[in-house]
Amino acid sequence: MATDTFDNIDWDDQDVSSFSLSRETVAELLVYGAIVVTFLYDHYVLQNEGPLIGSWDVLSVEWLFAGTIVAMFFHGVLPLYQNPRMRGFYWKRFKQNRVAVFAAGFLVLVFFTGLIGPLVLEPPEVRFTNRIRPPVGITATIGGVAKTGTWKFPLGTTGKGQSILKLIVYGMRVSMQVGLISTVFTVVIGSVVGAVAALATAMDIGWLDEVLMRYVDVQSVFPSFLLLLLLVYLFGAKLWLIIMVYSFLSWEGVARTVRGEALQRSSEAYITAALASGADMMYVVRRHLIPNSANSVIISATILVPGFILGEAALAFLGFSDPTVYSWGRTISNGQSNLASAWWITTLPGIFLFLTVLSFYYVGEALRDAMDPRQQIEQGGGL
Amino acid sequence: MKWYIAKRLLWTFVVAWIALSLTFGLLAASPNQGQMRATMSCAAVGENPEECREDFRERNNLDQPVTERYMNYMVNMVTLNWGWADSRSQYVIPAILSAWPYTAQYAIPVLLISTVVGYGLGLYSAYKPYTKTDYLASFVGFFGISIPNFWFALLLIILLGVPLDFIPTFYNSGVPAQQGWFSIANLKQLIIPMFVLLTASLAFQMRYCRAQAIEQMNQEFVKVAKAKGADDYRLMIWHVLRMAAVPLSTSFVGQLLAIFWSGSVIIEQIFAIPGLGLMSFTALVEQDTPLILGTSLIGVLLAIVGNLLEDIAYVVLDPRIDYGDR
């Protein structure tokens, strides 16, 4: 009807729902559904007996990793792709920090090598005939025998004869899994708790906010590394257990951030406007409060990733790691007994661990500068 | 203010009670390692495993109802009757008492140095942000946070210890007993462990202080102070640091303890320092449940007390905070 104006609409006829699903959300939910269905198929029909796809036997953590990649795609890559203006703005500010650009490049490399490498390369096998070989171009005396590195093992081998190159590539996947899965879980739990706490205050359910934030206090007091050691002792070292413990014990920072941001925003005019035009509380939270605190959440999340990676490596170094998983920490620990004669066993995986963690910190710093509109970015950046 | 502190104190006891109960719940709900071992060792010598299991349960009071065990556990914890540590043939409390000086001798200096130097560098960085010195400080900070301390320790052993043979690469626990805690020889063997631990905690303090101080630099009261002619030194220390110390103090204990606990287990394991970290590590490896419990609870109690101090520092440092109804 062309004659519809504000005052002649019969508002009782209008049945407008504030609940709507965008195409992207539907696609995202479908992909999650597909992952769950394949998981159930693998779990109940194949009973984890044989490999699922080709020779690839998908294990517990890989399912979570698949979900994480989907979440990152729909909430990171896709919005940036769809919004060129925002992308341009962030990129312009991000590239001011030249070191961070290199760091981001390195992380992309590590991510894809870790993703694809283990599909192409056979797992590193234990061969006592290949024990301790130096990297290419290096001659070393081990146990009285002079050995020179060959191209068969470009980065040398460990005391068990495993190729260090393969261990590094497999370790990339483990590090990315630990860092990214835990962070996604942390962000989800923290955002929900923070938003609920803020919402409770806004709706005068003060006790709920008090209970939630008191719990957050208790959790932030708990030394999670100790609890992790205790849980690993009680239930055995499984990678998914380590990831879950990190996820469920580290969200308090995100929750505090989201709550603080949401409380600050909830008194702003556009929230009042949204409420006045009939939006319900859920809609306000979903459409206004969470997206508007996204920047601070992303900033605190980028600091979480390297922390998780370091923590897992430290656990693995101490020997509390999943024996089926090729963690960098374990390789470094294996080289501890050959420290004097074969320095490369501890040094090479350590360099990758160090660079990965360092890159995450640099990228996080540059992201903070790029996303915080209060920051004035001047020339230079980095070093 | 007294009322506020009393309330916080009460809250501390509540948290301690929750922590103890949670630990009990975890131990009660999990598979019992000792019971499994007892059953297996019986089966190995050909006895009836079922009988041994009953026997073990009876000896460890596992046949009592959960409520009674919980009561006993709580009474034992409060009266410091923390049980017998098999791996050290010693009661848990004396074991902890004999181990803590080895940890304190490097932990306390590292804590002091990292706080003083870290805050100093952080303030200096915040004073002139986005300059060459700030970038250099940033790099040092990121380097310190990022370098895995277990790897760094091994690297230093390779680089310094092995070829130079000047600094001992392993801790000799006889030295403090023979030559005293403050002897040169003891200091020499603590240099590498302290340096490794210092990189992480100093960098953390520095980054955090810088972020908080920059936040404060834009506040009105800093401009007022500057307009009234406060010199840079007074401005940074008296106005900026004091205000930045409020948010700093609220995460100080938790974050630092996290670095320390993971750090001390690793450092003491690598350098064989017989402190609390190594003790909890060996307790875990040898599955000595009372000792694991004891060392973990020490960490939790330290964290709880630290949090109490933080809460008190919070109101002492910032006179603007209204603690009347908190």
XYZ file of C-alpha atoms in Angstrom:
709
model
C 0.000 0.000 0.000
C 1.444 3.257 -1.055
C -0.649 5.245 1.363
C 0.914 3.727 4.453
C 2.123 6.410 6.776
C 3.100 6.233 10.365
C -0.269 7.338 11.692
C -2.579 5.207 9.582
C -0.967 1.830 10.162
C -2.958 -0.439 12.423
C -0.100 -1.434 14.719
C -2.000 -4.397 16.138
C -1.959 -5.973 12.680
C 1.768 -5.750 12.395
C 3.330 -8.896 13.634
C 6.994 -8.059 13.428
C 9.421 -10.378 15.082
C 12.735 -9.047 16.206
C 14.123 -12.548 15.794
C 15.603 -13.038 12.364
C 18.333 -15.216 10.942
C 20.612 -13.877 8.289
C 21.792 -16.045 5.426
C 25.246 -16.227 6.975
C 23.901 -17.465 10.303
C 21.893 -20.181 8.554
C 24.964 -21.261 6.580
C 27.068 -21.272 9.734
C 24.549 -23.371 11.655
C 24.324 -25.808 8.727
C 28.088 -26.275 8.728
C 28.105 -26.889 12.494
C 25.288 -29.385 11.962
C 27.308 -31.152 9.279
C 30.303 -31.412 11.617
C 28.147 -32.824 14.412
C 26.517 -35.351 12.062
C 29.881 -36.553 10.721
C 31.158 -36.764 14.286
C 28.191 -38.885 15.355
C 28.626 -41.053 12.235
C 32.291 -41.568 13.076
C 31.543 -42.203 16.719
C 28.566 -44.537 16.508
C 28.610 -46.090 13.028
C 32.337 -46.447 12.413
C 32.953 -46.676 16.196
C 36.291 -44.918 15.673
C 37.534 -48.212 14.231
C 38.889 -47.094 10.905
C 39.938 -43.790 9.417
C 37.077 -41.535 8.375
C 38.315 -39.873 5.204
C 40.987 -41.664 3.187
C 43.742 -42.470 5.637
C 42.831 -39.598 7.960
C 41.403 -40.828 11.242
C 39.768 -37.725 12.657
C 40.330 -37.565 16.410
C 38.562 -35.694 19.214
C 40.510 -32.450 19.053
C 40.279 -32.265 15.276
C 36.483 -32.085 15.502
C 36.748 -29.114 17.833
C 39.371 -27.606 15.540
C 37.039 -27.920 12.549
C 34.325 -26.114 14.514
C 36.789 -23.433 15.537
C 37.890 -22.809 11.959
C 34.241 -22.499 10.892
C 33.578 -20.028 13.723
C 36.646 -17.993 12.800
C 35.597 -17.958 9.155
C 32.059 -16.755 9.807
C 32.959 -14.229 12.481
C 36.344 -13.034 11.244
C 37.054 -13.606 7.565
C 33.518 -13.233 6.195
C 32.596 -9.915 7.890
C 35.898 -8.440 6.768
C 35.309 -9.657 3.211
C 31.778 -8.242 3.119
C 32.726 -4.876 4.483
C 35.517 -3.382 2.360
C 35.365 0.006 4.068
C 35.985 -1.470 7.514
C 38.646 -3.775 6.083
C 40.432 -0.859 4.467
C 40.321 1.184 7.646
C 41.706 -1.573 9.853
C 44.345 -2.559 7.335
C 45.519 1.015 6.945
C 46.006 1.279 10.682
C 47.324 -2.250 11.133
C 50.091 -1.948 8.536
C 51.536 1.027 10.384
C 53.195 -1.540 12.586
C 55.560 -3.199 10.121
C 56.763 -5.876 12.501
C 53.161 -6.932 13.076
C 52.638 -7.368 9.322
C 55.576 -9.768 9.199
C 54.280 -11.497 12.312
C 50.842 -11.919 10.773
C 52.455 -13.384 7.645
C 54.403 -15.845 9.751
C 51.260 -16.881 11.628
C 49.343 -17.459 8.393
C 52.233 -19.637 7.213
C 52.298 -21.613 10.462
C 48.520 -22.007 10.414
C 48.335 -23.408 6.889
C 51.452 -25.553 7.245
C 49.991 -26.987 10.428
C 46.655 -27.548 8.729
C 47.908 -29.166 5.534
C 51.302 -30.556 6.549
C 50.062 -33.504 8.638
C 47.716 -34.522 5.784
C 50.649 -34.734 3.354
C 53.498 -35.918 5.582
C 53.607 -39.297 7.272
C 53.832 -39.044 11.072
C 57.418 -38.968 12.409
C 58.386 -42.550 13.103
C 60.696 -43.949 15.728
C 63.755 -45.539 14.056
C 66.730 -46.318 16.193
C 68.937 -46.596 13.132
C 68.400 -42.868 12.538
C 69.311 -41.728 16.012
C 70.594 -38.176 16.445
C 71.544 -36.814 13.050
C 72.541 -33.182 12.638
C 70.746 -30.825 10.237
C 71.940 -30.430 6.654
C 75.393 -28.936 6.344
C 76.380 -29.505 9.938
C 78.880 -32.078 11.091
C 78.856 -33.084 14.709
C 80.473 -35.758 16.798
C 77.929 -37.826 18.661
C 79.144 -40.578 20.908
C 82.566 -40.549 19.248
C 81.152 -40.853 15.714
C 81.291 -37.913 13.314
C 77.964 -37.453 11.501
C 76.989 -35.075 8.717
C 73.424 -34.002 8.027
C 71.701 -35.234 4.876
C 68.671 -34.005 2.905
C 66.747 -37.048 4.061
C 66.376 -35.308 7.424
C 66.794 -31.598 6.610
C 66.646 -30.510 10.248
C 68.207 -33.614 11.737
C 66.679 -36.262 13.987
C 66.012 -36.754 17.689
C 67.363 -39.369 20.061
C 64.556 -41.656 18.892
C 65.335 -41.094 15.235
C 62.292 -38.934 14.527
C 62.654 -36.287 11.859
C 62.708 -32.863 13.513
C 61.169 -31.218 10.459
C 58.136 -33.474 10.745
C 57.926 -32.926 14.492
C 57.906 -29.185 13.892
C 55.174 -29.398 11.256
C 53.020 -31.644 13.437
C 53.709 -29.344 16.387
C 52.334 -26.397 14.407
C 48.960 -28.070 14.257
C 48.988 -28.875 17.992
C 49.897 -25.292 18.901
C 47.259 -23.814 16.627
C 44.660 -26.221 17.978
C 45.412 -25.410 21.598
C 45.605 -21.666 21.013
C 42.605 -21.215 18.755
C 40.124 -23.727 20.190
C 40.673 -22.581 23.769
C 40.371 -18.959 22.746
C 37.111 -19.470 20.862
C 35.592 -21.283 23.847
C 36.920 -18.653 26.243
C 35.441 -15.843 24.191
C 32.047 -17.543 23.885
C 31.736 -18.398 27.594
C 33.141 -15.056 28.728
C 30.851 -13.036 26.441
C 27.758 -14.929 27.550
C 28.545 -14.615 31.264
C 29.547 -10.956 30.931
C 26.448 -10.088 28.909
C 24.157 -11.933 31.333
C 25.735 -10.148 34.300
C 25.329 -6.750 32.661
C 21.796 -7.585 31.596
C 20.936 -8.660 35.127
C 22.065 -5.294 36.445
C 20.138 -3.479 33.751
C 16.994 -5.432 34.608
C 17.430 -4.984 38.360
C 18.322 -8.575 39.130
C 21.314 -7.424 41.120
C 21.915 -10.689 42.941
C 22.531 -12.596 39.698
C 25.208 -10.102 38.696
C 26.723 -10.344 42.177
C 26.798 -14.161 42.079
C 28.335 -14.273 38.608
C 30.992 -11.685 39.277
C 31.879 -13.198 42.664
C 32.401 -16.493 40.893
C 34.606 -14.698 38.366
C 36.642 -13.382 41.308
C 37.074 -16.867 42.740
C 38.100 -18.243 39.380
C 40.663 -15.556 38.766
C 42.267 -16.408 42.092
C 42.681 -20.072 41.235
C 46.153 -20.873 39.921
C 44.963 -22.656 36.793
C 48.340 -24.211 36.050
C 48.203 -26.061 39.376
C 44.627 -27.143 38.818
C 45.631 -28.301 35.373
C 48.460 -30.411 36.811
C 46.012 -31.848 39.350
C 43.420 -32.698 36.686
C 46.013 -34.204 34.377
C 47.188 -36.318 37.312
C 43.649 -37.451 38.079
C 42.295 -38.046 34.599
C 45.383 -38.511 32.429
C 46.890 -36.183 29.863
C 44.534 -35.817 26.935
C 44.920 -32.871 24.594
C 41.188 -32.184 24.588
C 41.168 -32.199 28.399
C 43.986 -29.640 28.489
C 42.150 -27.487 25.949
C 38.883 -27.732 27.890
C 40.531 -26.855 31.200
C 42.076 -23.780 29.599
C 38.722 -22.869 28.055
C 36.713 -23.199 31.232
C 39.251 -21.567 33.543
C 40.370 -18.557 31.543
C 37.233 -16.694 30.538
C 37.057 -14.362 33.519
C 38.962 -11.571 31.774
C 36.622 -11.650 28.791
C 33.582 -11.732 31.090
C 34.815 -8.678 33.003
C 35.508 -6.820 29.757
C 32.114 -7.596 28.239
C 30.274 -6.736 31.446
C 32.133 -3.444 31.812
C 31.570 -2.482 28.191
C 27.932 -3.539 28.227
C 27.191 -1.606 31.413
C 28.809 1.451 29.924
C 26.835 1.098 26.700
C 23.500 0.226 28.251
C 23.066 3.796 29.443
C 23.692 5.225 25.982
C 21.033 6.782 23.828
C 20.906 4.218 21.050
C 20.005 1.496 23.523
C 17.158 3.611 24.859
C 16.123 4.243 21.259
C 16.154 0.529 20.490
C 14.113 -0.246 23.598
C 11.686 2.554 22.805
C 11.074 1.200 19.319
C 10.061 -2.117 20.795
C 13.221 -4.237 20.804
C 13.294 -6.850 23.520
C 16.265 -7.342 25.797
C 17.669 -10.339 23.901
C 17.671 -8.337 20.706
C 19.492 -5.468 22.368
C 22.123 -7.823 23.720
C 22.563 -9.660 20.432
C 22.484 -6.656 18.137
C 23.969 -3.873 20.214
C 25.768 -4.915 23.370
C 27.860 -7.851 22.123
C 28.874 -6.360 18.730
C 29.816 -3.087 20.367
C 32.101 -4.736 22.867
C 33.597 -6.950 20.128
C 36.678 -4.777 19.771
C 37.694 -5.085 23.410
C 36.952 -8.807 23.322
C 39.130 -9.345 20.265
C 41.918 -7.408 21.930
C 41.814 -9.474 25.108
C 41.456 -12.672 23.056
C 44.635 -12.101 21.041
C 46.556 -12.003 24.309
C 44.992 -15.300 25.375
C 46.163 -17.289 22.335
C 49.928 -17.114 22.978
C 49.332 -17.788 26.676
C 47.537 -21.039 25.884
C 50.223 -22.104 23.413
C 52.983 -21.470 25.955
C 51.045 -23.233 28.697
C 50.505 -26.369 26.664
C 54.162 -26.432 25.634
C 55.219 -26.053 29.278
C 52.962 -28.937 30.313
C 54.306 -31.094 27.516
C 57.834 -30.166 28.513
C 57.161 -31.378 32.049
C 55.900 -34.647 30.611
C 52.199 -34.097 31.229
C 51.144 -34.343 27.638
C 49.125 -36.573 25.401
C 51.556 -39.262 24.191
C 49.769 -39.401 20.838
C 50.359 -35.715 20.165
C 53.585 -34.252 18.769
C 53.863 -31.129 20.870
C 56.820 -28.762 20.524
C 57.219 -28.821 24.286
C 57.778 -32.556 24.260
C 60.374 -32.376 21.502
C 62.243 -29.691 23.436
C 62.124 -31.854 26.542
C 63.405 -34.884 24.587
C 66.470 -32.944 23.595
C 67.271 -32.114 27.209
C 69.291 -35.311 27.637
C 71.455 -34.554 24.576
C 71.947 -30.907 25.357
C 75.720 -30.835 25.126
C 76.170 -32.920 21.977
C 73.022 -32.248 19.936
C 71.875 -28.678 20.463
C 69.500 -28.674 17.482
C 66.926 -30.985 19.073
C 65.878 -28.422 21.675
C 66.814 -25.315 19.755
C 64.918 -25.712 16.470
C 61.399 -26.442 17.813
C 62.007 -23.798 20.466
C 62.649 -21.159 17.797
C 59.291 -21.947 16.193
C 57.494 -21.865 19.535
C 59.138 -18.568 20.428
C 58.422 -16.942 17.051
C 54.805 -18.108 17.063
C 54.138 -16.702 20.511
C 56.014 -13.484 19.747
C 54.038 -13.043 16.515
C 50.740 -13.406 18.345
C 51.748 -10.687 20.802
C 52.834 -8.326 18.032
C 49.673 -8.931 16.025
C 47.589 -8.429 19.158
C 49.309 -5.138 19.901
C 48.838 -3.895 16.341
C 45.187 -5.002 16.380
C 44.631 -3.063 19.579
C 46.132 0.025 18.040
C 44.104 -0.477 14.884
C 40.771 -1.130 16.559
C 40.877 1.362 19.380
C 39.686 4.609 17.811
C 41.042 6.592 20.752
C 44.590 5.645 19.791
C 46.363 8.033 17.528
C 48.769 6.141 15.363
C 51.764 8.082 14.279
C 54.507 7.214 11.855
C 56.651 4.123 12.113
C 55.449 1.487 14.465
C 57.192 -1.617 15.619
C 60.896 -1.157 15.452
C 36.789 1.145 55.994
C 37.063 -1.261 58.926
C 33.719 -2.701 57.952
C 34.908 -3.105 54.363
C 38.055 -4.940 55.450
C 36.067 -7.158 57.830
C 33.732 -8.078 54.996
C 36.679 -8.877 52.725
C 38.222 -11.031 55.435
C 35.007 -12.983 55.783
C 34.892 -13.386 52.022
C 38.455 -14.735 52.102
C 37.342 -17.501 54.447
C 34.417 -18.306 52.175
C 36.751 -18.601 49.187
C 39.161 -20.783 51.151
C 36.270 -23.040 52.158
C 35.071 -23.269 48.541
C 38.596 -24.105 47.381
C 39.004 -26.857 49.972
C 35.597 -28.318 49.196
C 36.260 -28.280 45.471
C 39.521 -30.142 45.963
C 37.759 -32.710 48.113
C 35.064 -33.115 45.488
C 37.653 -33.581 42.747
C 39.520 -36.226 44.721
C 36.317 -38.013 45.722
C 34.979 -38.058 42.179
C 38.137 -39.156 40.414
C 39.525 -42.651 39.992
C 41.674 -43.426 43.006
C 45.263 -44.036 41.914
C 46.351 -45.573 45.211
C 43.479 -48.037 45.191
C 44.247 -49.112 41.635
C 47.897 -49.555 42.488
C 47.107 -51.560 45.612
C 44.765 -53.829 43.654
C 47.288 -54.324 40.888
C 50.179 -55.096 43.195
C 47.988 -57.713 44.908
C 47.096 -59.302 41.600
C 50.771 -59.387 40.688
C 51.685 -61.547 43.705
C 48.632 -63.780 43.185
C 46.344 -62.608 45.976
C 42.667 -61.881 45.563
C 42.462 -58.328 44.152
C 38.919 -57.850 45.488
C 40.097 -58.483 49.053
C 43.012 -56.080 48.681
C 40.662 -53.435 47.363
C 38.417 -53.775 50.422
C 41.457 -53.749 52.647
C 42.771 -50.580 51.033
C 39.393 -48.878 51.312
C 39.194 -49.744 54.973
C 42.720 -48.523 55.714
C 42.044 -45.207 54.000
C 38.540 -44.829 55.481
C 36.979 -44.964 52.029
C 34.207 -47.199 53.381
C 32.848 -44.363 55.486
C 30.001 -42.216 54.139
C 31.026 -39.171 52.102
C 29.758 -36.651 54.677
C 31.913 -38.182 57.404
C 34.971 -38.211 55.140
C 34.291 -34.598 54.237
C 34.119 -33.627 57.918
C 37.353 -35.461 58.684
C 39.046 -33.900 55.691
C 38.005 -30.396 56.696
C 39.131 -30.888 60.304
C 42.475 -32.252 59.107
C 42.997 -29.372 56.724
C 42.207 -26.709 59.309
C 44.376 -28.338 62.001
C 47.238 -28.587 59.484
C 47.182 -32.359 59.668
C 47.866 -32.722 55.970
C 48.918 -36.352 55.942
C 51.958 -38.463 55.155
C 53.987 -37.893 51.999
C 55.129 -41.289 50.748
C 57.553 -39.937 48.155
C 59.539 -38.112 50.854
C 58.887 -40.390 53.863
C 57.872 -37.302 55.739
C 54.699 -35.549 56.876
C 53.433 -33.008 54.373
C 53.783 -29.952 56.625
C 57.491 -30.518 57.516
C 58.145 -31.311 53.849
C 56.682 -27.967 52.839
C 58.552 -26.201 55.628
C 61.871 -27.633 54.500
C 61.276 -26.835 50.825
C 59.965 -23.298 50.872
C 63.276 -21.465 51.592
C 64.713 -22.876 48.349
C 61.855 -21.313 46.423
C 61.782 -18.084 48.431
C 65.517 -17.445 47.944
C 64.997 -16.758 44.249
C 61.295 -15.927 44.133
C 61.351 -12.951 46.498
C 64.291 -11.151 44.792
C 62.728 -11.783 41.390
C 59.418 -10.416 42.609
C 61.021 -7.260 44.009
C 63.297 -6.616 41.040
C 60.597 -7.250 38.469
C 58.149 -4.958 40.232
C 60.517 -2.051 40.767
C 62.341 -2.254 37.427
C 59.210 -3.297 35.506
C 57.120 -0.403 36.810
C 59.992 1.991 36.251
C 60.457 0.948 32.640
C 56.699 0.845 32.083
C 56.295 4.392 33.371
C 59.214 5.588 31.277
C 57.653 3.962 28.210
C 54.305 5.571 28.944
C 55.946 8.950 29.505
C 57.057 9.063 25.894
C 54.919 6.581 23.983
C 55.615 5.776 20.325
C 59.240 6.857 20.414
C 62.382 4.844 19.727
C 62.932 4.036 23.393
C 59.325 2.950 23.761
C 59.644 0.607 20.780
C 62.844 -0.810 22.171
C 61.161 -1.336 25.542
C 58.191 -2.915 23.761
C 60.475 -5.312 21.975
C 62.246 -6.262 25.194
C 58.858 -6.730 26.825
C 57.466 -8.934 24.084
C 60.693 -10.883 24.002
C 60.471 -11.562 27.719
C 56.838 -12.609 27.649
C 57.193 -14.727 24.520
C 60.335 -16.664 25.196
C 59.305 -19.986 26.732
C 61.202 -20.061 30.011
C 61.966 -23.786 29.821
C 63.512 -23.318 26.397
C 65.341 -20.180 27.452
C 66.816 -22.016 30.437
C 68.111 -24.841 28.230
C 69.455 -22.302 25.757
C 71.369 -20.493 28.490
C 72.783 -23.795 29.697
C 74.002 -24.554 26.164
C 75.347 -21.042 25.594
C 76.836 -20.199 28.968
C 77.062 -23.214 31.197
C 78.581 -25.809 28.927
C 81.374 -23.850 27.178
C 82.221 -21.281 29.848
C 82.062 -23.606 32.817
C 81.900 -20.474 34.941
C 78.323 -20.585 36.157
C 77.062 -23.863 37.615
C 74.201 -25.237 35.503
C 72.710 -27.337 38.264
C 71.774 -26.315 41.734
C 73.805 -27.859 44.508
C 71.584 -27.879 47.584
C 74.605 -28.494 49.814
C 75.887 -24.971 49.192
C 73.359 -23.010 51.299
C 73.774 -25.512 54.127
C 77.605 -25.257 54.128
C 78.235 -21.673 53.069
C 74.953 -19.991 53.969
C 72.035 -18.659 51.957
C 73.708 -15.350 51.222
C 77.088 -16.684 50.112
C 78.633 -15.857 46.746
C 78.580 -19.514 45.744
C 74.842 -19.736 46.356
C 74.213 -16.527 44.458
C 76.290 -17.767 41.525
C 74.240 -20.894 41.106
C 71.010 -18.888 41.251
C 71.965 -16.428 38.498
C 70.604 -18.371 35.523
C 67.371 -19.511 37.215
C 66.662 -15.995 38.439
C 67.446 -14.435 35.099
C 65.095 -16.822 33.293
C 62.243 -16.183 35.702
C 62.933 -12.461 35.651
C 62.477 -12.154 31.889
C 58.874 -13.324 32.089
C 57.718 -11.449 35.177
C 59.583 -8.229 34.437
C 58.210 -8.054 30.919
C 54.725 -8.719 32.191
C 54.917 -5.973 34.825
C 56.385 -3.538 32.347
C 53.749 -4.059 29.659
C 50.934 -3.890 32.109
C 52.225 -0.787 33.849
C 52.717 0.946 30.511
C 49.152 0.222 29.412
C 47.651 1.467 32.669
C 49.867 4.529 32.842
C 49.005 5.549 29.267
C 45.354 5.266 30.205
C 45.929 7.640 33.140
C 48.033 10.107 31.138
C 44.936 11.394 29.329
C 42.992 12.072 32.530
C 42.036 15.556 33.584
C 43.902 15.499 36.869
C 47.196 14.878 35.083
C 46.628 17.957 32.927
C 45.704 19.966 36.004
C 48.863 18.841 37.775
C 50.915 19.708 34.722
C 49.279 23.128 34.437
C 50.039 23.808 38.058
C 53.714 23.216 37.346
C 54.388 19.728 38.687
C 57.712 18.504 37.349
C 57.865 15.293 35.327
C 59.127 13.221 38.190
C 56.356 14.261 40.554
C 53.788 13.974 37.786
C 54.695 10.410 36.875
C 55.289 9.022 40.353
C 52.776 10.885 42.457
C 49.867 11.310 40.060
C 50.131 8.749 37.287
C 51.681 5.818 39.124
C 49.430 6.190 42.130
C 46.308 6.077 40.011
C 47.661 3.384 37.712
C 48.489 1.309 40.777
C 44.785 0.761 41.433
C 44.058 -1.329 38.340
C 47.593 -2.741 38.529
C 47.067 -4.020 42.056
C 43.835 -5.818 41.167
C 45.526 -8.206 38.791
C 48.976 -8.193 40.289
C 48.753 -11.239 42.537
C 46.767 -13.501 40.238
C 48.874 -12.900 37.168
C 52.189 -12.992 38.951
C 51.328 -16.134 40.873
C 50.384 -17.793 37.612
C 53.793 -16.923 36.155
C 55.510 -18.031 39.337
C 53.776 -21.359 39.799
C 54.278 -22.523 36.265
C 57.715 -20.908 36.279
C 58.951 -22.391 39.539
C 57.883 -25.934 38.667
C 59.807 -25.670 35.388
C 62.833 -23.808 36.717
C 63.250 -26.083 39.717
C 62.835 -29.159 37.563
C 65.503 -28.016 35.084
C 68.039 -26.786 37.632
C 67.191 -29.357 40.323
C 66.408 -26.775 43.015
C 64.720 -28.682 45.869
C 61.938 -26.118 46.441
C 58.153 -26.215 46.364
C 57.976 -26.427 42.582
C 60.190 -29.483 42.316
C 58.351 -31.024 45.259
C 54.964 -30.707 43.593
C 56.468 -32.028 40.362
C 57.895 -35.160 41.990
C 54.672 -35.574 43.973
C 52.776 -35.655 40.674
C 55.203 -38.037 38.997
C 55.206 -40.396 41.975
C 51.449 -39.961 42.456
C 51.766 -38.942 46.071
C 48.241 -37.609 46.638
C 48.648 -35.946 50.083
C 51.705 -34.047 48.877
C 50.011 -32.992 45.629
C 47.113 -31.732 47.681
C 49.418 -29.928 50.110
C 51.495 -28.109 47.496
C 48.408 -27.155 45.505
C 46.701 -25.779 48.592
C 49.742 -23.657 49.410
C 49.335 -22.037 46.001
C 45.630 -21.505 46.451
C 46.059 -20.050 49.952
C 48.787 -17.683 48.748
C 46.493 -16.540 45.966
C 43.601 -15.986 48.375
C 45.701 -13.995 50.833
C 47.165 -12.021 47.941
C 43.687 -11.185 46.738
C 42.755 -9.946 50.189
C 45.796 -7.663 50.203
C 44.826 -6.443 46.732
C 41.349 -5.539 47.903
C 42.776 -3.594 50.811
C 45.341 -1.856 48.597
C 42.497 -0.905 46.301
C 40.785 1.318 48.848
C 43.995 2.625 50.367
C 45.389 3.763 46.995
C 42.392 5.449 45.478
C 40.565 7.825 47.785
C 37.863 8.332 45.166
C 36.564 4.792 45.564
C 33.457 4.569 47.657
C 33.748 1.452 49.767
C 30.778 2.277 51.990
C 28.326 -0.100 50.386
C 30.574 -2.718 48.913
